[in-house]
Short mmCIF file of C-alpha atoms in Angstrom, two decimals:
data_model
loop_
_atom_site.label_atom_id
_atom_site.label_comp_id
_atom_site.label_asym_id
_atom_site.label_seq_id
_atom_site.Cartn_x
_atom_site.Cartn_y
_atom_site.Cartn_z
CA MET K 11 -0.02 -0.10 -0.10
CA ASP K 12 1.44 3.47 -0.99
CA ASP K 13 0.55 6.96 0.29
CA LEU K 14 -2.11 7.32 -1.81
CA GLU K 15 -3.95 4.23 -0.61
CA ARG K 16 -2.80 5.39 2.86
CA ASP K 17 -4.42 8.87 2.29
CA LEU K 18 -7.77 7.41 0.86
CA LYS K 19 -8.10 5.00 4.14
CA ALA K 20 -7.22 8.03 6.30
CA GLN K 21 -10.10 10.22 5.09
CA THR K 22 -12.83 10.82 7.70
CA LEU K 23 -16.35 9.72 6.69
CA PRO K 24 -19.30 9.87 8.75
CA SER K 25 -20.33 6.59 10.27
CA GLU K 26 -23.84 6.84 10.23
CA PRO K 27 -26.39 8.96 7.96
CA PRO K 28 -28.17 11.40 10.03
CA GLN K 29 -30.84 10.70 12.00
CA GLU K 30 -33.32 13.27 9.87
CA THR K 31 -31.94 11.71 6.64
CA LEU K 32 -33.28 8.19 7.86
CA ALA K 33 -36.63 9.63 9.28
CA GLY K 34 -36.77 11.06 5.56
CA VAL K 35 -36.46 7.60 4.23
CA THR K 36 -39.00 6.22 6.20
CA GLU K 37 -41.65 9.24 5.75
CA ARG K 38 -41.22 9.41 1.89
CA ALA K 39 -41.69 5.64 1.45
CA GLU K 40 -44.71 5.77 3.58
CA ARG K 41 -45.90 8.53 1.21
CA GLU K 42 -45.11 6.38 -1.88
CA GLY K 43 -46.55 3.39 -0.58
CA LEU K 44 -43.78 1.37 -0.62
CA VAL K 45 -44.21 0.26 3.09
CA ASP K 46 -46.23 -3.20 2.93
CA VAL K 47 -45.55 -3.83 6.47
CA ALA K 48 -44.89 -1.02 9.16
CA TYR K 49 -43.56 -1.58 12.62
CA ALA K 50 -42.78 -0.32 15.88
CA THR K 51 -42.09 -1.49 19.25
CA VAL K 52 -43.94 -0.14 22.43
CA ASP K 53 -43.41 -0.55 26.07
CA SER K 54 -46.20 -2.32 28.15
CA PRO K 55 -46.45 -3.98 31.40
CA MET K 56 -45.43 -7.12 30.12
CA GLY K 57 -42.28 -5.97 28.47
CA GLU K 58 -41.64 -4.37 24.99
CA LEU K 59 -44.19 -5.30 22.46
CA LEU K 60 -43.65 -5.64 18.60
CA LEU K 61 -46.45 -4.11 16.66
CA ALA K 62 -46.93 -4.82 12.83
CA ALA K 63 -49.44 -3.26 10.53
CA THR K 64 -50.34 -3.37 6.57
CA PRO K 65 -52.11 -0.45 4.95
CA THR K 66 -55.25 -2.52 5.91
CA GLY K 67 -54.84 -2.64 9.67
CA LEU K 68 -52.81 -3.93 12.54
CA ALA K 69 -51.47 -7.67 11.66
CA ARG K 70 -49.19 -8.64 14.58
CA VAL K 71 -48.41 -8.09 18.16
CA ALA K 72 -45.68 -10.25 19.41
CA TYR K 73 -44.10 -10.65 22.88
CA PRO K 74 -40.54 -10.72 23.80
CA VAL K 75 -40.58 -14.49 24.34
CA ASN K 76 -41.91 -14.48 20.55
CA GLY K 77 -38.44 -12.94 19.54
CA HIS K 78 -38.93 -9.92 17.63
CA ASP K 79 -36.59 -10.56 15.08
CA ALA K 80 -37.85 -14.17 14.37
CA VAL K 81 -41.30 -12.34 13.79
CA LEU K 82 -39.99 -9.87 11.77
CA ALA K 83 -38.49 -12.49 9.38
CA ASP K 84 -41.74 -14.41 9.47
CA LEU K 85 -43.72 -11.22 8.37
CA ALA K 86 -41.17 -10.96 5.54
CA ARG K 87 -41.56 -14.15 4.48
CA ARG K 88 -45.42 -14.42 4.57
CA LEU K 89 -46.73 -11.10 3.89
CA SER K 90 -44.04 -9.12 2.12
CA PRO K 91 -40.14 -8.30 2.46
CA ARG K 92 -40.67 -4.63 2.52
CA VAL K 93 -40.87 -4.47 6.21
CA LEU K 94 -39.89 -0.78 7.43
CA GLU K 95 -39.80 0.55 10.90
CA ALA K 96 -42.43 3.16 10.55
CA PRO K 97 -43.94 3.97 14.04
CA ALA K 98 -46.58 6.48 12.70
CA ARG K 99 -48.56 3.76 11.28
CA LEU K 100 -49.06 2.10 14.83
CA GLU K 101 -49.80 5.24 16.69
CA GLN K 102 -53.45 4.38 16.86
CA ALA K 103 -52.85 0.80 18.22
CA ARG K 104 -49.84 2.19 20.49
CA ARG K 105 -52.73 4.67 22.17
CA GLU K 106 -55.28 1.94 22.40
CA LEU K 107 -53.18 -0.46 24.09
CA ASP K 108 -51.75 2.03 26.34
CA GLU K 109 -55.39 3.07 27.26
CA TYR K 110 -56.50 -0.75 27.71
CA PHE K 111 -53.26 -1.05 30.14
CA GLU K 112 -54.10 1.88 32.09
CA GLY K 113 -57.59 0.15 32.46
CA ARG K 114 -59.34 3.32 30.54
CA ARG K 115 -60.11 0.96 27.54
CA GLN K 116 -62.35 -2.07 27.16
CA GLU K 117 -62.95 -2.45 23.56
CA PHE K 118 -60.15 -2.02 20.58
CA GLU K 119 -61.48 -0.05 17.66
CA LEU K 120 -58.19 -0.12 15.39
CA PRO K 121 -58.43 -1.81 12.12
CA LEU K 122 -56.92 -5.36 11.69
CA ASP K 123 -55.54 -7.50 9.16
CA LEU K 124 -56.05 -11.18 9.81
CA SER K 125 -54.59 -12.08 6.76
CA LEU K 126 -51.95 -14.18 8.28
CA THR K 127 -54.82 -16.78 9.57
CA ARG K 128 -57.39 -18.39 7.16
CA GLY K 129 -60.16 -21.19 7.21
CA PHE K 130 -60.90 -22.69 10.71
CA SER K 131 -58.38 -20.86 12.46
CA ARG K 132 -59.82 -17.27 11.19
CA ARG K 133 -63.17 -18.43 12.56
CA VAL K 134 -61.70 -19.32 15.97
CA LEU K 135 -60.35 -15.57 16.14
CA ASP K 136 -63.55 -14.19 14.77
CA ALA K 137 -65.28 -16.00 17.62
CA THR K 138 -62.73 -15.03 20.11
CA ALA K 139 -62.61 -11.40 19.00
CA ALA K 140 -66.61 -11.45 20.09
CA ILE K 141 -65.70 -12.18 23.56
CA GLY K 142 -66.32 -9.18 25.95
CA PHE K 143 -64.02 -7.64 28.46
CA GLY K 144 -64.07 -9.53 31.55
CA GLU K 145 -65.99 -12.49 30.12
CA GLN K 146 -64.51 -15.91 29.29
CA LEU K 147 -65.29 -18.84 27.08
CA THR K 148 -63.67 -22.51 27.11
CA TYR K 149 -61.92 -23.81 24.08
CA ARG K 150 -64.64 -26.06 23.43
CA ASP K 151 -67.12 -22.99 23.15
CA VAL K 152 -64.91 -21.06 20.45
CA ALA K 153 -64.66 -24.20 18.46
CA ARG K 154 -68.35 -24.62 18.61
CA VAL K 155 -68.96 -20.77 17.48
CA ALA K 156 -66.04 -21.63 14.69
CA GLY K 157 -68.32 -24.13 13.37
CA SER K 158 -66.79 -27.63 14.78
CA GLU K 159 -67.06 -28.32 18.47
CA ARG K 160 -65.13 -31.30 18.33
CA ALA K 161 -61.88 -29.60 17.10
CA VAL K 162 -61.12 -28.42 20.59
CA ARG K 163 -57.29 -29.06 20.17
CA ALA K 164 -57.29 -27.13 16.33
CA ALA K 165 -58.99 -24.49 18.29
CA GLY K 166 -56.34 -24.29 20.88
CA ASN K 167 -53.71 -24.43 18.24
CA ALA K 168 -55.59 -21.30 16.28
CA LEU K 169 -55.29 -19.21 19.35
CA GLY K 170 -51.64 -20.26 20.30
CA ALA K 171 -51.09 -18.96 16.73
CA ASN K 172 -53.37 -15.54 17.32
CA PRO K 173 -51.00 -13.21 15.50
CA VAL K 174 -52.63 -10.37 17.52
CA PRO K 175 -53.03 -11.10 21.08
CA VAL K 176 -54.52 -8.64 23.70
CA VAL K 177 -56.11 -7.14 20.56
CA VAL K 178 -57.96 -10.22 19.58
CA PRO K 179 -58.49 -11.42 23.25
CA CYS K 180 -57.32 -15.30 23.29
CA HIS K 181 -56.34 -14.84 27.01
CA ARG K 182 -60.05 -14.78 27.68
CA VAL K 183 -60.35 -18.43 26.56
CA LEU K 184 -59.92 -21.10 29.24
CA ARG K 185 -60.14 -24.70 29.75
CA SER K 186 -63.36 -26.35 30.59
CA GLY K 187 -62.77 -27.00 34.46
CA GLY K 188 -61.57 -23.26 34.46
CA GLY K 189 -57.90 -23.99 34.38
CA LEU K 190 -55.72 -21.48 32.35
CA GLY K 191 -54.73 -23.54 29.22
CA GLY K 192 -51.89 -22.13 27.32
CA TYR K 193 -50.84 -18.86 26.03
CA THR K 194 -48.67 -17.14 23.09
CA GLY K 195 -47.12 -14.91 25.40
CA GLY K 196 -46.46 -17.36 28.53
CA LEU K 197 -48.97 -18.30 31.11
CA GLU K 198 -47.55 -15.32 33.19
CA ASN K 199 -48.95 -12.82 30.80
CA LYS K 200 -52.17 -14.75 30.40
CA ARG K 201 -52.82 -14.32 34.35
CA PHE K 202 -51.79 -10.63 34.11
CA LEU K 203 -54.02 -9.85 31.34
CA LEU K 204 -57.17 -11.80 33.25
CA GLY K 205 -56.18 -9.92 36.52
CA LEU K 206 -56.51 -6.54 34.43
CA GLU K 207 -59.79 -7.37 33.72
CA GLY K 208 -60.81 -8.54 37.06
CA LEU K 209 -60.24 -12.46 37.38
CA THR K 210 -57.89 -14.05 39.57
CA ILE K 211 -56.91 -17.71 38.49
CA MET U 290 -32.52 -20.33 -1.28
CA THR U 291 -32.45 -17.61 1.66
CA ALA U 292 -35.65 -15.85 2.02
CA LEU U 293 -35.41 -12.06 1.87
CA PRO U 294 -34.98 -10.59 5.29
CA PRO U 295 -36.95 -7.67 6.35
CA PHE U 296 -35.77 -4.40 4.45
CA GLN U 297 -35.22 -2.68 7.52
CA THR U 298 -32.80 -5.12 8.64
CA VAL U 299 -30.73 -4.64 5.40
CA LEU U 300 -31.14 -1.06 5.88
CA ASP U 301 -29.86 -1.34 9.54
CA GLU U 302 -26.95 -3.38 8.57
CA HIS U 303 -25.55 -1.56 5.30
CA ARG U 304 -26.85 2.16 5.72
CA GLY U 305 -23.47 3.58 7.24
CA ASP U 306 -21.34 1.89 4.37
CA VAL U 307 -23.99 3.05 1.56
CA TYR U 308 -23.89 6.50 3.21
CA ARG U 309 -19.86 6.61 3.39
CA TYR U 310 -19.99 5.74 -0.21
CA LEU U 311 -22.21 8.28 -1.28
CA THR U 312 -20.37 11.15 0.75
CA ALA U 313 -17.08 9.85 -1.02
CA SER U 314 -18.73 9.59 -4.48
CA VAL U 315 -20.94 12.91 -4.71
CA GLY U 316 -19.77 14.74 -1.57
CA PRO U 317 -21.56 15.83 1.69
CA ALA U 318 -23.70 18.43 0.22
CA ASP U 319 -25.57 15.96 -2.16
CA ALA U 320 -25.05 12.67 0.00
CA ASP U 321 -28.27 12.95 2.39
CA ASP U 322 -30.58 13.39 -1.09
CA CYS U 323 -28.52 10.76 -2.65
CA PHE U 324 -28.98 8.10 0.10
CA GLN U 325 -32.49 8.76 0.51
CA GLU U 326 -33.16 8.25 -3.24
CA THR U 327 -31.03 5.32 -3.10
CA CYS U 328 -33.32 3.91 -0.16
CA LEU U 329 -36.47 4.46 -1.79
CA ALA U 330 -35.22 2.82 -5.16
CA ALA U 331 -34.03 -0.31 -3.08
CA LEU U 332 -37.63 -0.51 -1.29
CA ARG U 333 -39.20 -0.45 -4.74
CA ALA U 334 -37.02 -3.22 -6.38
CA TYR U 335 -36.68 -5.45 -3.38
CA PRO U 336 -39.66 -7.57 -3.37
CA ARG U 337 -38.58 -8.52 -7.13
CA LEU U 338 -34.95 -9.98 -5.83
CA ARG U 339 -35.13 -13.56 -6.16
CA HIS U 340 -32.34 -14.36 -3.51
CA ALA U 341 -30.79 -12.55 -0.59
CA ASP U 342 -27.19 -12.95 -1.75
CA HIS U 343 -24.84 -10.13 -2.41
CA LEU U 344 -27.50 -7.62 -0.78
CA ARG U 345 -24.67 -5.13 0.17
CA ALA U 346 -23.31 -5.29 -3.56
CA TRP U 347 -26.86 -4.39 -4.84
CA LEU U 348 -27.19 -1.44 -2.46
CA PHE U 349 -23.94 -0.31 -3.95
CA ARG U 350 -25.15 -0.83 -7.37
CA ILE U 351 -28.37 1.38 -6.80
CA ALA U 352 -26.44 4.15 -4.80
CA GLU U 353 -23.89 4.07 -8.02
CA HIS U 354 -26.62 4.82 -10.16
CA LYS U 355 -27.91 7.65 -7.77
CA ALA U 356 -24.11 9.11 -7.68
CA VAL U 357 -24.30 9.24 -11.65
CA ASP U 358 -27.40 11.03 -11.59
CA VAL U 359 -25.83 13.55 -9.68
CA HIS U 360 -22.83 14.01 -11.40
CA ARG U 361 -24.67 14.21 -14.65
CA ALA U 362 -27.06 16.77 -13.30
CA ARG U 363 -24.15 18.80 -12.11
CA MET U 364 -22.75 18.54 -15.39
CA ARG U 365 -25.82 19.99 -17.03
CA ARG U 366 -25.72 22.84 -14.64
CA GLU U 367 -21.85 23.75 -15.36
CA LEU U 368 -22.25 23.46 -19.29
CA PRO U 369 -24.15 26.71 -20.21
CA SER U 370 -21.38 28.70 -17.92
CA ASP U 371 -18.34 29.89 -19.55
CA GLU U 372 -16.56 30.12 -15.98
CA LEU U 373 -14.45 27.29 -14.88
CA PRO U 374 -15.85 25.48 -11.91
CA GLU U 375 -14.85 26.44 -8.72
CA ARG U 376 -12.97 23.51 -7.35
CA GLY U 377 -13.43 23.07 -3.60
CA ALA U 378 -16.13 25.66 -3.23
CA GLU U 379 -19.03 23.02 -2.87
CA ASP U 380 -18.35 21.81 0.59
CA PRO U 381 -17.30 24.97 2.98
CA GLY U 382 -15.78 23.86 6.32
CA ARG U 383 -15.36 20.36 5.26
CA ALA U 384 -12.95 21.09 2.08
CA GLY U 385 -9.84 20.19 4.09
CA GLN U 386 -10.76 16.66 4.52
CA SER U 387 -12.23 16.07 1.39
CA GLY U 388 -9.48 17.55 -0.85
CA LEU U 389 -8.64 13.96 -2.01
CA PHE U 390 -12.17 12.95 -2.54
CA GLU U 391 -12.56 15.77 -4.94
CA GLU U 392 -10.01 14.35 -6.94
CA VAL U 393 -11.69 11.11 -6.92
CA ARG U 394 -14.90 12.61 -8.06
CA LEU U 395 -13.15 13.72 -11.01
CA LEU U 396 -12.55 10.19 -12.07
CA PRO U 397 -14.57 8.31 -14.64
CA HIS U 398 -17.51 6.71 -12.74
CA LYS U 399 -16.40 3.14 -12.87
CA GLN U 400 -12.85 4.11 -11.66
CA ARG U 401 -14.33 6.34 -8.86
CA ALA U 402 -16.84 3.54 -7.74
CA ALA U 403 -14.10 1.33 -7.77
CA VAL U 404 -11.50 3.18 -6.01
CA VAL U 405 -14.05 4.14 -3.51
CA LEU U 406 -15.21 0.66 -2.80
CA ARG U 407 -11.88 -1.04 -2.52
CA CYS U 408 -9.81 1.60 -1.31
CA VAL U 409 -12.16 3.61 1.15
CA LEU U 410 -14.47 0.67 2.25
CA ASP U 411 -12.33 -1.91 1.79
CA THR U 412 -14.84 -4.35 -0.41
CA PRO U 413 -13.38 -7.24 -1.44
CA TYR U 414 -12.75 -7.97 -5.26
CA SER U 415 -15.34 -10.72 -5.48
CA GLU U 416 -18.17 -7.97 -3.94
CA LEU U 417 -16.61 -5.42 -6.05
CA ALA U 418 -17.33 -7.31 -9.24
CA HIS U 419 -20.98 -7.80 -8.29
CA ALA U 420 -21.49 -4.14 -7.46
CA LEU U 421 -19.90 -2.95 -10.51
CA ASP U 422 -21.50 -5.51 -12.66
CA CYS U 423 -18.21 -6.97 -14.03
CA SER U 424 -15.66 -9.74 -13.73
CA GLU U 425 -13.20 -10.01 -10.82
CA PRO U 426 -10.33 -9.09 -13.02
CA ALA U 427 -11.88 -5.90 -14.67
CA ALA U 428 -12.99 -4.83 -11.21
CA ARG U 429 -9.17 -5.09 -10.34
CA ARG U 430 -8.30 -3.23 -13.35
CA SER U 431 -10.75 -0.19 -12.57
CA VAL U 432 -9.17 0.17 -9.32
CA HIS U 433 -5.64 -0.04 -10.80
CA GLU U 434 -6.63 2.56 -13.55
CA GLY U 435 -8.51 5.02 -10.98
CA LEU U 436 -5.20 5.00 -8.59
CA THR U 437 -3.18 5.63 -11.41
CA LYS U 438 -4.68 8.64 -12.67
CA LEU U 439 -5.06 9.95 -9.10
CA ARG U 440 -1.25 9.30 -8.58
CA GLU U 441 -0.57 11.39 -12.04
CA GLY U 442 -2.91 14.11 -10.92
CA ALA U 443 -1.03 14.42 -7.43
CA HIS U 444 2.09 14.68 -9.36
CA ARG U 445 0.86 17.34 -11.71
CA TRP U 446 -0.35 19.36 -8.66
CA MET U 447 2.87 18.98 -6.60
CA THR U 448 5.12 19.75 -9.80
CA SER U 449 3.05 22.78 -10.92
CA SER U 450 2.91 24.36 -7.20
CA ALA U 451 6.33 23.75 -6.80
CA THR U 452 7.03 26.27 -10.08
#
């Protein structure tokens, strides 16, 4: 390596683009309709939640235990690789969740995109979405409402794969004997959410 | 075949290199706009990529297209004027550190791109070939030719300032 090559290496260059330049990328991408999946991370009493939305609506709520990177990779594969951190689109979701955790909201009004689920799973989620604040159904109940009372295990699997927990309240589905059953975010969080709604198990 | 990672991951991983590449290639005054154009063009094309190999080289290739756009726009601006372009006037305050890059920016596009990627950003030749869309020997030649031109320029400059 000679002087010239050393000089070239020694030139100072910025290590990162400025924040406002990066923010400009996100803003322009949103404006031009290039963001198929926008996401943001938000604080909650259950740890940092990952929220992701398509232009249609909220498509994913993920717990820390789900692994945010793994969830984003999954969204890139199943929805679109145009996944960008663009918190503005998640503003309503963040606000409604905050209100829910603070006890000021019992129902979510934000638009959903449930395109990650179909068929029986989708009907199970629809049945679950209709369970009101502070109420509970059994796995058998939601299986029946979804059209197949005997498919209790399939209903459990569908709820375990609920892409939008909390908002579609799968924590309100319990076992017939009153047992907790399972939960995508861990039983600790299921207990917390039920407690928030006045039920102690 | 590896699936395409979320675009944000690709951007987070390579944005520093892309920004440095553009700062060296077009100068600090145009780097930010050029960086945004690069990201948007990449985002537009991203879902059409068939695999996730050479994503960094792919980004450099897009950045290079945008850098050429900037250089062409500058030439169009300078053409109607009879005055000689004022060298070093474009980035006041940073002129001291970018003197050498101003020489680099006067190289033919392919040589400029090759010199910046290889000598400033330490890009391996295999990746350089992908970024420049040429063979590895051709990439080596472009680096060599660029460096030779820069040395000649430095030599001319030194002898002319000595007299």
